mmCIF file of C-alpha atoms in Angstrom:
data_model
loop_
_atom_site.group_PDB
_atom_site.id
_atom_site.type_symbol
_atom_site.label_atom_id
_atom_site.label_comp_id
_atom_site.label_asym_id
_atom_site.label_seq_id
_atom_site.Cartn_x
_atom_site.Cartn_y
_atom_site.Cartn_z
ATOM 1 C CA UNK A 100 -33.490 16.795 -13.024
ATOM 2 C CA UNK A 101 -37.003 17.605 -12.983
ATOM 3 C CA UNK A 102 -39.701 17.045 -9.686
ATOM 4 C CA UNK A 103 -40.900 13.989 -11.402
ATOM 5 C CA UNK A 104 -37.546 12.105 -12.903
ATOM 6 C CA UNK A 105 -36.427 12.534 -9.218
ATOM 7 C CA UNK A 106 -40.091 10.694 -7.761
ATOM 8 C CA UNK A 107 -39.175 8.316 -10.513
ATOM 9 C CA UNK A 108 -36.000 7.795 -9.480
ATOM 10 C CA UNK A 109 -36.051 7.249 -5.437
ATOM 11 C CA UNK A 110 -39.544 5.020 -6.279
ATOM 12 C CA UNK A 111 -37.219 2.637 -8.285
ATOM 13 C CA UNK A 112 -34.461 2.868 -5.828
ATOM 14 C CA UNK A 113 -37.090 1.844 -3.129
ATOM 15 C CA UNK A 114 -38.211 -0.868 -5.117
ATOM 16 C CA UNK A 115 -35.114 -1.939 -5.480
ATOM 17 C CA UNK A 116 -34.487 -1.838 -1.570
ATOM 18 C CA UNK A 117 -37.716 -3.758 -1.113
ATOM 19 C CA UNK A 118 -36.866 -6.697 -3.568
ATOM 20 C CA UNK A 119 -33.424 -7.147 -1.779
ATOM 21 C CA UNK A 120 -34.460 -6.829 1.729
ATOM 22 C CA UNK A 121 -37.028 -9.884 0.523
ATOM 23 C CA UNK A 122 -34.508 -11.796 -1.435
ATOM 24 C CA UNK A 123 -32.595 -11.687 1.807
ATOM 25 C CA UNK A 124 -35.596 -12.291 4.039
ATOM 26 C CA UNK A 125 -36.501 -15.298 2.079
ATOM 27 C CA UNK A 126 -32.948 -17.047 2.116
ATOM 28 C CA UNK A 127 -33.609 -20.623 4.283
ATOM 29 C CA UNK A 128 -30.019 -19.932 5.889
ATOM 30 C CA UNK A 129 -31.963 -17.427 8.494
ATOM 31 C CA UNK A 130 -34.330 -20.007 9.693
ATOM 32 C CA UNK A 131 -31.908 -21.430 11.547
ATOM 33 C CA UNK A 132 -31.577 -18.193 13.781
ATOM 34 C CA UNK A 133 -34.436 -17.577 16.797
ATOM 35 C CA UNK A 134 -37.171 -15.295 16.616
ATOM 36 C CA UNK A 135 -36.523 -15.000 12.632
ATOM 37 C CA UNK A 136 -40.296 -15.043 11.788
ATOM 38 C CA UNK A 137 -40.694 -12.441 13.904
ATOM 39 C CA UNK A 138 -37.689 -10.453 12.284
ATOM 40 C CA UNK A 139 -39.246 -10.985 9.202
ATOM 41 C CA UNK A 140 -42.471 -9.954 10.111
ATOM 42 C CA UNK A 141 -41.302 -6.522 11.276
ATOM 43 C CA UNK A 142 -39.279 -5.976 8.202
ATOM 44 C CA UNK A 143 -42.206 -6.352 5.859
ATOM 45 C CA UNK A 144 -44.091 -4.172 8.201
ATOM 46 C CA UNK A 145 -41.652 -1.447 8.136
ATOM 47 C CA UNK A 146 -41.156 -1.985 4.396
ATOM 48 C CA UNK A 147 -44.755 -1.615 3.687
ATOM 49 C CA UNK A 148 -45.186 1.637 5.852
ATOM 50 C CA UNK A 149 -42.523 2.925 4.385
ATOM 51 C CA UNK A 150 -43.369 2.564 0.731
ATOM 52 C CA UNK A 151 -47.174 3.620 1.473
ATOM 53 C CA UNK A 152 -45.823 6.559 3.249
ATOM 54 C CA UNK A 153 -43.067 7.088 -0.150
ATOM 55 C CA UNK A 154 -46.438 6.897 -2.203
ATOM 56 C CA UNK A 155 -48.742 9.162 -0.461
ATOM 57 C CA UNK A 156 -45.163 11.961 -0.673
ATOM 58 C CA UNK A 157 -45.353 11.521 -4.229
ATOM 59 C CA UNK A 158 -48.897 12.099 -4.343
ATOM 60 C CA UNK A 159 -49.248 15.222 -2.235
ATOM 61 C CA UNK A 160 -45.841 16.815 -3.972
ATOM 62 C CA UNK A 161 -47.553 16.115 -7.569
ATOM 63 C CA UNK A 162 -51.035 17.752 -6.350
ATOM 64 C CA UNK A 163 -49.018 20.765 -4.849
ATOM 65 C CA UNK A 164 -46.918 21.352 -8.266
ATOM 66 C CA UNK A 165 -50.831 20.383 -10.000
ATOM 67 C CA UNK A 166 -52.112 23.415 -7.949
ATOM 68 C CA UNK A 167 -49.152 25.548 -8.212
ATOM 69 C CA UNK A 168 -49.489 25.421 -11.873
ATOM 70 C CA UNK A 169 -53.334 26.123 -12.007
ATOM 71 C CA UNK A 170 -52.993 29.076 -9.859
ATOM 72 C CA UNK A 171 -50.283 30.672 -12.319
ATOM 73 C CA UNK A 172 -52.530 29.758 -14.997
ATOM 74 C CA UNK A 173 -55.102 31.533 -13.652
ATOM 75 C CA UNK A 174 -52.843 34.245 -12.541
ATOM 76 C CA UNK A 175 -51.288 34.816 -15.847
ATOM 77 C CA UNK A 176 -55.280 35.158 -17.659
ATOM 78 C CA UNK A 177 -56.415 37.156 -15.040
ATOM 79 C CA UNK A 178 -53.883 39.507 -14.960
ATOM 80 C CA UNK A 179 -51.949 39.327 -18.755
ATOM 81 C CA UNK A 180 -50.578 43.000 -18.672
ATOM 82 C CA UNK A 181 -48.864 42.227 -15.378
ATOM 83 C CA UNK A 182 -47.341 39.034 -16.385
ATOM 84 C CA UNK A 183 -45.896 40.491 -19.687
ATOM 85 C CA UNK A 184 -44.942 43.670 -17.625
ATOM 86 C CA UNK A 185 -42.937 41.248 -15.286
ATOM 87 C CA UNK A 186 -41.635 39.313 -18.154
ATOM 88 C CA UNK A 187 -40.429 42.279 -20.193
ATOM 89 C CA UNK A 188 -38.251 43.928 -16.981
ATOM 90 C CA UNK A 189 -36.887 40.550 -16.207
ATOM 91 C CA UNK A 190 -35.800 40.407 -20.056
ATOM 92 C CA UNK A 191 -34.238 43.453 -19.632
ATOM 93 C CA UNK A 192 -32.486 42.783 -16.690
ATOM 94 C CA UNK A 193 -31.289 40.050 -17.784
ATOM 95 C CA UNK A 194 -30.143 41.688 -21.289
ATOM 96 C CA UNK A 195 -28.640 44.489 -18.874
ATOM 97 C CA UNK A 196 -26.366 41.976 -16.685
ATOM 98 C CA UNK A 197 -25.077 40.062 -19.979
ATOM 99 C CA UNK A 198 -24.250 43.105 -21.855
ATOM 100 C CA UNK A 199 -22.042 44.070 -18.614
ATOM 101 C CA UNK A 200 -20.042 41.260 -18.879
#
């Protein structure tokens, strides 16, 4: 599963969480207990730090992979010979462990 099916994937469970936790929050049978609005109140609160805080995750792990990816890029035209060189013996270690087996 790649970095960005998994961001996908905990943002929709998260969504999910929030839409539930709401549901629930909204249900009339609570307001007969004390201090609900206050309940309630912290809830969203928490809910709404903790998706902003989800979002700005997502954010800085996509502009780290972003930059990660530049810097090979730049890497790999900069230095071409060393690249191949790298990619060739890992090739052939590779082709040395399979024909081993």
């Amino acid at each position: 599963m790649s970095v960005s099916e998994s961001l996908s994937t905990t943002q929709a469970d998260l969504e999910k969480l929030v839409t539930d936790l709401r549901g629930l929050l909204a249900s009339k049978d609570l307001d007969s207990v004390p201090d609900i609005k206050l309940l309630r109140q912290k809830l969203d609160d928490g809910l709404h730090t903790a998706r902003e805080a989800a979002v700005r995750a997502a954010q800085d792990a996509a502009r780290q992979a972003k930059d990660a990816a530049l810097a090979a890029d730049r890497y790999a035209h900069d230095e071409p010979w060393r690249v191949a060189s790298a990619a060739l013996a890992v090739g052939a270690l590779v082709g040395f462990l399979l024909a081993r087996r």
